[in-house]
PDB file of C-alpha atoms and ligand atoms in Angstrom:
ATOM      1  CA  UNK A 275       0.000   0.000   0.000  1.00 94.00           C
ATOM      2  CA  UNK A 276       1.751   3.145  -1.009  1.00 98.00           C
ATOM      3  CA  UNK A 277       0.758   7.008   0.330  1.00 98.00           C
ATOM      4  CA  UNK A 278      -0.477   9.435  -2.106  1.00 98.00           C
ATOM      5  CA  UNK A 279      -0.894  13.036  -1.507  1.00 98.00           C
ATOM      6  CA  UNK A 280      -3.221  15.342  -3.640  1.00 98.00           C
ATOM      7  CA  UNK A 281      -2.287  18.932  -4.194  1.00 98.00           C
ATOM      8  CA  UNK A 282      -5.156  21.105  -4.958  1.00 98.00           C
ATOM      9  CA  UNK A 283      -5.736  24.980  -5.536  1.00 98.00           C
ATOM     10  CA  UNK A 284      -9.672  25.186  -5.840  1.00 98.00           C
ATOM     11  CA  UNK A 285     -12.662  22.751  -5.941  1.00 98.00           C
ATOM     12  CA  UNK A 286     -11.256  19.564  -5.285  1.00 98.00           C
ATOM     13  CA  UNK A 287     -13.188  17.397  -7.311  1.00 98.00           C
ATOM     14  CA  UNK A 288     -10.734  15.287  -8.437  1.00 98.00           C
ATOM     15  CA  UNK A 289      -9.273  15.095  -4.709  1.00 98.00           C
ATOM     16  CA  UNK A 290     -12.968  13.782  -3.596  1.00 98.00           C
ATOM     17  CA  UNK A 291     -12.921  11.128  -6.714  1.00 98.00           C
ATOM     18  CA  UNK A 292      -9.798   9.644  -6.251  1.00 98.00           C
ATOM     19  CA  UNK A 293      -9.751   8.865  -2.240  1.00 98.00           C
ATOM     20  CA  UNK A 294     -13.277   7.870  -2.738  1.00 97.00           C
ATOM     21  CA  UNK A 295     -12.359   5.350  -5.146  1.00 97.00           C
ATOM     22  CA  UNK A 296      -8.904   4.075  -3.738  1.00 97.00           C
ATOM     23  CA  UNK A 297     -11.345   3.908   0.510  1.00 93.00           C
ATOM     24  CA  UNK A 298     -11.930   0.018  -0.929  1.00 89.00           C
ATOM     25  CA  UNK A 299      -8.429  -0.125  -2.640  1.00 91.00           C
ATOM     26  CA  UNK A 300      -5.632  -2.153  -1.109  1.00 91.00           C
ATOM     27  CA  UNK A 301      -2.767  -0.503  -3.527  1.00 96.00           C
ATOM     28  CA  UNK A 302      -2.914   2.969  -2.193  1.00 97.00           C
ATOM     29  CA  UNK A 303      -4.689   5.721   0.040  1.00 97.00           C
ATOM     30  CA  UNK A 304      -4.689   9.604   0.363  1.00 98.00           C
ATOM     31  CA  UNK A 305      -2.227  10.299   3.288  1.00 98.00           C
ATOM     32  CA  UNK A 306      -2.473  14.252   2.736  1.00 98.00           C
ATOM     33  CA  UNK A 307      -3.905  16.724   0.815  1.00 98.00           C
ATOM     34  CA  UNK A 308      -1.700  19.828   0.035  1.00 98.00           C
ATOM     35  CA  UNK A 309      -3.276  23.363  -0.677  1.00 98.00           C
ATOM     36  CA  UNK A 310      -1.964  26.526  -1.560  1.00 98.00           C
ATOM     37  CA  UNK A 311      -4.884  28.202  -1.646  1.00 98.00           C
ATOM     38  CA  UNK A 312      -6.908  29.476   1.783  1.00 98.00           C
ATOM     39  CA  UNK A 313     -10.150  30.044  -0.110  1.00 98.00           C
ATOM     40  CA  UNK A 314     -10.055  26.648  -1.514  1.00 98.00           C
ATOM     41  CA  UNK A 315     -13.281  24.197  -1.644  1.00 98.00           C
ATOM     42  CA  UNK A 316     -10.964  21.349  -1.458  1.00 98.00           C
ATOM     43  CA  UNK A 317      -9.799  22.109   1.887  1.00 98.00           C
ATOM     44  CA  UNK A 318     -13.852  21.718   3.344  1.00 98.00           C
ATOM     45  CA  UNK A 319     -13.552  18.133   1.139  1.00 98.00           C
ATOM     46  CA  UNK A 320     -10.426  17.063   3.314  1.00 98.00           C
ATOM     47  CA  UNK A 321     -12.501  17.697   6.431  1.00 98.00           C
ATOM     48  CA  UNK A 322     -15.451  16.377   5.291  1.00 98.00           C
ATOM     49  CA  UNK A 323     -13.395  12.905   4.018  1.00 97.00           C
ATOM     50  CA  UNK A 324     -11.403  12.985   7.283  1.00 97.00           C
ATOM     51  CA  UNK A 325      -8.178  13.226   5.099  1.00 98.00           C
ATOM     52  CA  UNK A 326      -5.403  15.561   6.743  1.00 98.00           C
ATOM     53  CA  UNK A 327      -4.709  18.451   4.344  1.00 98.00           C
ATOM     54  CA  UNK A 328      -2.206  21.508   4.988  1.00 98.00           C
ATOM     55  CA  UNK A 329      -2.288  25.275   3.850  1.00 98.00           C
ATOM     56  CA  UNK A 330       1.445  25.968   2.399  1.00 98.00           C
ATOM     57  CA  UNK A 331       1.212  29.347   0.754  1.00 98.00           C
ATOM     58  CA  UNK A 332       3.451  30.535  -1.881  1.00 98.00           C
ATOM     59  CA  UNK A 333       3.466  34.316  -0.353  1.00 98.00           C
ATOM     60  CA  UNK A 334       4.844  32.771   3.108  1.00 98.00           C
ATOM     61  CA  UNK A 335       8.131  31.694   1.195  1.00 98.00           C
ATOM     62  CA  UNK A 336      10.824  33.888   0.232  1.00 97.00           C
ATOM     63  CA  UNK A 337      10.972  31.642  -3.448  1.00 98.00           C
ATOM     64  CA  UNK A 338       9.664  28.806  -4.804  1.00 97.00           C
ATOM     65  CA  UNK A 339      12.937  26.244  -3.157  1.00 98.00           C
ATOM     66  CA  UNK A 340      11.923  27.371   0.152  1.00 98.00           C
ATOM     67  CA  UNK A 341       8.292  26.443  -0.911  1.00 98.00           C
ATOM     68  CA  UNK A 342       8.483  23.359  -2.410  1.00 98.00           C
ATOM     69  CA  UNK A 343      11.041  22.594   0.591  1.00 98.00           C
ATOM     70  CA  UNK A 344       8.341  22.799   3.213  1.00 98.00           C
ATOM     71  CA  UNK A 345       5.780  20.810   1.230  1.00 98.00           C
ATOM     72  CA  UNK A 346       8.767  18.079   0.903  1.00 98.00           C
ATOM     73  CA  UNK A 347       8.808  18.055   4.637  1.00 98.00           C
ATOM     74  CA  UNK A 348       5.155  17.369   5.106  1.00 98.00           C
ATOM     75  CA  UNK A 349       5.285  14.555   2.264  1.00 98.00           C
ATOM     76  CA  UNK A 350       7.943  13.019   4.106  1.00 98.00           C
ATOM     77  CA  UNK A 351       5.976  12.990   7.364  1.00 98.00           C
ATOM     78  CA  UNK A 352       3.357  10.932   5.776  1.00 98.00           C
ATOM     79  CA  UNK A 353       5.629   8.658   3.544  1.00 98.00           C
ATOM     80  CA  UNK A 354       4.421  10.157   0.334  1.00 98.00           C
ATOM     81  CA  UNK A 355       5.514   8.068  -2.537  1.00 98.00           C
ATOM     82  CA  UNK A 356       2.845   9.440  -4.976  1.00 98.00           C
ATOM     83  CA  UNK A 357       2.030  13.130  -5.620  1.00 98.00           C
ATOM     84  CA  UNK A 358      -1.356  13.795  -7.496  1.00 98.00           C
ATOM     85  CA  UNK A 359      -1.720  17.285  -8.824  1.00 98.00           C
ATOM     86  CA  UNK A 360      -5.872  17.670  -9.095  1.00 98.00           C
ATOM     87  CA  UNK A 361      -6.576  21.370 -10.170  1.00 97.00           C
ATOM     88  CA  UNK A 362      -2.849  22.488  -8.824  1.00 97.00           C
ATOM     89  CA  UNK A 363      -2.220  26.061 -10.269  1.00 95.00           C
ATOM     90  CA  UNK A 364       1.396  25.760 -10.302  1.00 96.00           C
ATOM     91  CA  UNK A 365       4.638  24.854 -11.955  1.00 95.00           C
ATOM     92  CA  UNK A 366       6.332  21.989 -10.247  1.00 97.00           C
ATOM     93  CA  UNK A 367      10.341  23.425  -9.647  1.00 97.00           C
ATOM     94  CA  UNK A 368      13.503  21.457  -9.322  1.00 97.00           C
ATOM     95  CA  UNK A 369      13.144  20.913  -5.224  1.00 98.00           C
ATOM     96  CA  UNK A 370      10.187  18.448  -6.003  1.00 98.00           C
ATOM     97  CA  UNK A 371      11.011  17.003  -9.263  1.00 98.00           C
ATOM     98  CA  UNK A 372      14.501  16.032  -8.075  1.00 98.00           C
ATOM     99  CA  UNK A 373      12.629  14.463  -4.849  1.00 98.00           C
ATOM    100  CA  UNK A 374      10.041  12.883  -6.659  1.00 98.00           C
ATOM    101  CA  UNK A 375      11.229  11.672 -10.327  1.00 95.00           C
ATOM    102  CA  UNK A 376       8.643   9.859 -12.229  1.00 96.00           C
ATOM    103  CA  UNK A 377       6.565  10.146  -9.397  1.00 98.00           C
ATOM    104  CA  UNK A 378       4.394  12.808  -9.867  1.00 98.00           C
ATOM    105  CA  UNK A 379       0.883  12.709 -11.701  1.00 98.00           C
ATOM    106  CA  UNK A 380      -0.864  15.367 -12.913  1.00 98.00           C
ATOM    107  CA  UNK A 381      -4.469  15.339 -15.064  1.00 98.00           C
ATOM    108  CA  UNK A 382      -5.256  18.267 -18.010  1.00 98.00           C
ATOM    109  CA  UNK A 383      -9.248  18.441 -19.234  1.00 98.00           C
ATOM    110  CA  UNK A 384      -7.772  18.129 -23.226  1.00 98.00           C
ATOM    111  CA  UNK A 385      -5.799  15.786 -25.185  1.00 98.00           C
ATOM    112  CA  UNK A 386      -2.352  16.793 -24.714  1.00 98.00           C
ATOM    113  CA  UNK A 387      -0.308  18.231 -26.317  1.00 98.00           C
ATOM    114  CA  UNK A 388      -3.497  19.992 -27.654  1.00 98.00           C
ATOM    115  CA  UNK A 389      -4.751  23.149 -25.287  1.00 98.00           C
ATOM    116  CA  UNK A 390      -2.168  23.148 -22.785  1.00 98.00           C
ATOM    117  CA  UNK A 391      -2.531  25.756 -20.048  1.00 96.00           C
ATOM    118  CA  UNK A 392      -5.375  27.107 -17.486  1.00 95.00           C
ATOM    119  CA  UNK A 393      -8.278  27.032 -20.538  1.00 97.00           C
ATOM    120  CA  UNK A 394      -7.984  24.359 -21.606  1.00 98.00           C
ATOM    121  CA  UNK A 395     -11.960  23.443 -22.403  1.00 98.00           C
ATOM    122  CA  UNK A 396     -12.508  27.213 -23.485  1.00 98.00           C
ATOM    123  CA  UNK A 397     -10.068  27.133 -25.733  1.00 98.00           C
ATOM    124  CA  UNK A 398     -11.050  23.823 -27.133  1.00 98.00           C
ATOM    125  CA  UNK A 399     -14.570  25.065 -27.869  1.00 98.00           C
ATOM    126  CA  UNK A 400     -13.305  28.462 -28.963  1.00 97.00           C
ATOM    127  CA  UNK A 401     -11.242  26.356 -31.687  1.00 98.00           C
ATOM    128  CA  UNK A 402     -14.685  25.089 -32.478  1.00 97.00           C
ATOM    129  CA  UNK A 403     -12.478  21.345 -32.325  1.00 98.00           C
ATOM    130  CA  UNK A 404     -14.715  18.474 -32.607  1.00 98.00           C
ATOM    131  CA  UNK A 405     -13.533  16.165 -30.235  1.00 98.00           C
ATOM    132  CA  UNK A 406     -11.635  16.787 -26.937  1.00 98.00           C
ATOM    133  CA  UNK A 407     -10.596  14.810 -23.774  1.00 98.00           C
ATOM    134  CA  UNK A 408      -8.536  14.301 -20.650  1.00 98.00           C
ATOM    135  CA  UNK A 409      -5.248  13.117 -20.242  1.00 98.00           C
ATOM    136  CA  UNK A 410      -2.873  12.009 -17.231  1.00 98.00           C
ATOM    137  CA  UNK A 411       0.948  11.901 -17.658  1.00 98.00           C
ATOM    138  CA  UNK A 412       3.791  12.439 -15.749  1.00 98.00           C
ATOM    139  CA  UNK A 413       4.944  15.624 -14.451  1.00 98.00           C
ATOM    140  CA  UNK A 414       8.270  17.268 -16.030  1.00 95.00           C
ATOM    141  CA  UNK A 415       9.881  20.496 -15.947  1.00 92.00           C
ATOM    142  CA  UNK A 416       7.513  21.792 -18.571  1.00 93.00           C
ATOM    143  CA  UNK A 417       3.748  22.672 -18.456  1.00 93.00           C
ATOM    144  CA  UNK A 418       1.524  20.224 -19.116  1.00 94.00           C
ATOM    145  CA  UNK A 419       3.842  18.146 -20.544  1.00 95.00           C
ATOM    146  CA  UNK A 420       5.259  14.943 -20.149  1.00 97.00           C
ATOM    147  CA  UNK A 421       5.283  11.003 -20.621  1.00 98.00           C
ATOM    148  CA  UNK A 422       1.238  10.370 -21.020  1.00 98.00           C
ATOM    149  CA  UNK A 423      -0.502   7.513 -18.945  1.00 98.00           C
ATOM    150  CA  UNK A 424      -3.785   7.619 -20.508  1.00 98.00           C
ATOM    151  CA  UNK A 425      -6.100   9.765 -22.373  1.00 98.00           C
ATOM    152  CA  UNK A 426      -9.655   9.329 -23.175  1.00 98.00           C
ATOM    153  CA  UNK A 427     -11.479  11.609 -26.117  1.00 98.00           C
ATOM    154  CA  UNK A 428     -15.229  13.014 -25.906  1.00 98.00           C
ATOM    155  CA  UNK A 429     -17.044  14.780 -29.091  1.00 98.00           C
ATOM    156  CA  UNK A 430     -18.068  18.283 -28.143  1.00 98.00           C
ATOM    157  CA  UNK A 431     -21.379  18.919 -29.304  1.00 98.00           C
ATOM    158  CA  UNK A 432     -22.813  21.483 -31.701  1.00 96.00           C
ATOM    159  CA  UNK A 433     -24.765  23.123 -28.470  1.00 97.00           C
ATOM    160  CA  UNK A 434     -22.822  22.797 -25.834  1.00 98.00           C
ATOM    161  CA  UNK A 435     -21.222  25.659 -23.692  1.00 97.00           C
ATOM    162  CA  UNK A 436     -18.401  25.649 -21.656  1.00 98.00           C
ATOM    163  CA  UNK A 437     -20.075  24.303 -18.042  1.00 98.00           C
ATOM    164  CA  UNK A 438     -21.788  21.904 -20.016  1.00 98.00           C
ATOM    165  CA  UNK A 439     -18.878  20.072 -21.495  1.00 98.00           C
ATOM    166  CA  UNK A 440     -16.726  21.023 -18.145  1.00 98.00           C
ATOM    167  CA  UNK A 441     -19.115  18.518 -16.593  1.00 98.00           C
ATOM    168  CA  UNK A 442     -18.828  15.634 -18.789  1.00 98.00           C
ATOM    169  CA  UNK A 443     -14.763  15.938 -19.175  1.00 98.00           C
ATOM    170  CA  UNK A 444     -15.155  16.009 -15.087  1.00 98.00           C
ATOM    171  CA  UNK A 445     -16.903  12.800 -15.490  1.00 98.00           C
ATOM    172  CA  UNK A 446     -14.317  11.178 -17.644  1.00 98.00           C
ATOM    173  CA  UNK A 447     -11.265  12.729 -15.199  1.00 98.00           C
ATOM    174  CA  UNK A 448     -12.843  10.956 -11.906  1.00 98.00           C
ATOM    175  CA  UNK A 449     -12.509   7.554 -13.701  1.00 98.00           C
ATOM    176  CA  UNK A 450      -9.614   7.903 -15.347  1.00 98.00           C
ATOM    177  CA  UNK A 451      -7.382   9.682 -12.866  1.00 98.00           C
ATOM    178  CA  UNK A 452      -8.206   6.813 -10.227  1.00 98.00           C
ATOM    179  CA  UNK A 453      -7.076   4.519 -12.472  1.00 98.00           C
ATOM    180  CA  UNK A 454      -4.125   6.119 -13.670  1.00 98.00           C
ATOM    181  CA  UNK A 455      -3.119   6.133  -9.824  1.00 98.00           C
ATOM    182  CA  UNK A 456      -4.351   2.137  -9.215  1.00 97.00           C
ATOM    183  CA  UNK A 457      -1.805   1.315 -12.744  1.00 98.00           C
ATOM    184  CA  UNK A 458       1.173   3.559 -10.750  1.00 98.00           C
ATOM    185  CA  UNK A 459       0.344   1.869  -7.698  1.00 98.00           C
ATOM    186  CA  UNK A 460       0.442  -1.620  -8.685  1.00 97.00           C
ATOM    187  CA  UNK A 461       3.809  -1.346 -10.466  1.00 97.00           C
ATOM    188  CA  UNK A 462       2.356  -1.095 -13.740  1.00 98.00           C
ATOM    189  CA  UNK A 463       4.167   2.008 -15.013  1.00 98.00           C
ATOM    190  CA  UNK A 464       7.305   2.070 -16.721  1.00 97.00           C
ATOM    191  CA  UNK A 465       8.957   5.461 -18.489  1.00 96.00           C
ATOM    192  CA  UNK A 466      11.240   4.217 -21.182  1.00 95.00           C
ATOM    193  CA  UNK A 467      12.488   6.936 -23.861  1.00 92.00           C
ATOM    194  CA  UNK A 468      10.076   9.368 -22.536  1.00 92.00           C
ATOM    195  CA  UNK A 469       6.893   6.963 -23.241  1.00 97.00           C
ATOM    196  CA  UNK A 470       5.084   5.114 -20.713  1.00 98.00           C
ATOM    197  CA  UNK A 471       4.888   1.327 -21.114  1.00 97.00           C
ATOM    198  CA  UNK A 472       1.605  -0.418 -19.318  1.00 97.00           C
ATOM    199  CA  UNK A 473       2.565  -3.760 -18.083  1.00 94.00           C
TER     200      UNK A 473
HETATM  201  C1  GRF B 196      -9.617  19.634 -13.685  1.00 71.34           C
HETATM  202  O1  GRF B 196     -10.371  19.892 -14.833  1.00 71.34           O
HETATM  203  C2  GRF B 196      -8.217  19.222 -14.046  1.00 71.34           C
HETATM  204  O2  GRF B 196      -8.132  18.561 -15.277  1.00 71.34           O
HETATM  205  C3  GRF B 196      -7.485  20.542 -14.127  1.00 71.34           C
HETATM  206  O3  GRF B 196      -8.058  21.329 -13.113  1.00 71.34           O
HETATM  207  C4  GRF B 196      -9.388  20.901 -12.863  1.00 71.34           C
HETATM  208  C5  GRF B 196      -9.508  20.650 -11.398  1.00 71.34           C
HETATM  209  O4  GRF B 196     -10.840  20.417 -11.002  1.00 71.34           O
HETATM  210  N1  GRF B 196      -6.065  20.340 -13.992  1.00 71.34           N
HETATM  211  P1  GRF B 196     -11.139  19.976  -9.505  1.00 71.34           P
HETATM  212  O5  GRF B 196     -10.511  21.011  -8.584  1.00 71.34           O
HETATM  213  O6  GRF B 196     -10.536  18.610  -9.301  1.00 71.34           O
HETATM  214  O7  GRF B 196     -12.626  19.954  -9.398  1.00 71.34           O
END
């Protein structure tokens, strides 16, 4: 049973999907949430779930080392092994990556590398594309970017507006991040030449 810990700046939704799926899993559970945000929704989640969560802001930190150093120190008090970004709104810097290499997940509402960046679903229906997704890959240096776990398409239909297709890529990210996580979690995950291999 490995630790995971879920960083989160807003709703949380993704946070509430994946411990809810992994409370009957025997591969992994959410040890911690990490916010950066006080306003957040996902920090009510943690405390409605019972799932320890800590407040690290940015603006406390004289740079982004000294940031990432103190959320190092609360992964290592639960054992972390896993991080999950779920609705993160940062880059990951060197501190982390170097701690955690090929061990952090994050999840992007398109198919990357289409739409990278905060708009992702705007941007897709502002392209007027016809088909979207959601895809989970490995963190790197780069935004959104990185070896990709899995991705799953949807069709984006002539009427629908930005909530509306927000809430069906939401659907598909609940199943598919979970899963993502059970594959890491059961050993399944190799990086090889910058690809992942599913065993
Ligand atoms: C999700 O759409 C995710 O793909 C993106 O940020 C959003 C977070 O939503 N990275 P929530 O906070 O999990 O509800």
């Amino acid at each position: 049973m490995i630790n995971i810990a879920v960083f989160c700046s807003g709703n949380g939704s993704n946070f509430q999907a994946i411990a809810d799926s992994l409370k009957h899993d025997s591969s992994a559970k959410v040890a911690l949430m990490v916010c950066d945000n006080p306003e957040a929704f996902a920090l009510e989640r943690s405390g409605k779930m019972s799932i320890k969560s800590v407040l690290i802001e940015r603006k406390r930190f004289k740079n982004k080392e000294e940031f990432e150093n103190e959320i190092i120190k609360n992964l290592r008090q639960e054992n972390v092994e896993l991080i999950c970004l779920a609705g993160f709104m940062r880059i990951i810097g060197p501190a982390l990556l170097k701690k955690y290499p090929n061990k952090i997940l994050n999840i992007h509402p398109a198919l990357l590398p289409a739409f990278k960046g905060a708009h992702a679903i705007g941007d897709a229906l502002k392209a007027r594309a016809l088909t979207t997704g959601v895809t989970v890959h490995f963190v790197d240096e780069q935004m959104d970017h990185g070896p990709i776990i899995l991705q799953q398409s949807l069709e984006i239909k002539d009427d629908d507006t930005e909530d509306s297709l927000a809430e069906r890529i939401h659907q598909i990210e609940h199943q598919l991040y979970p899963e993502a996580i059970k594959l890491f979690a059961e050993g399944k995950l190799k990086v090889e030449g910058g690809k992942v291999k599913i065993s």
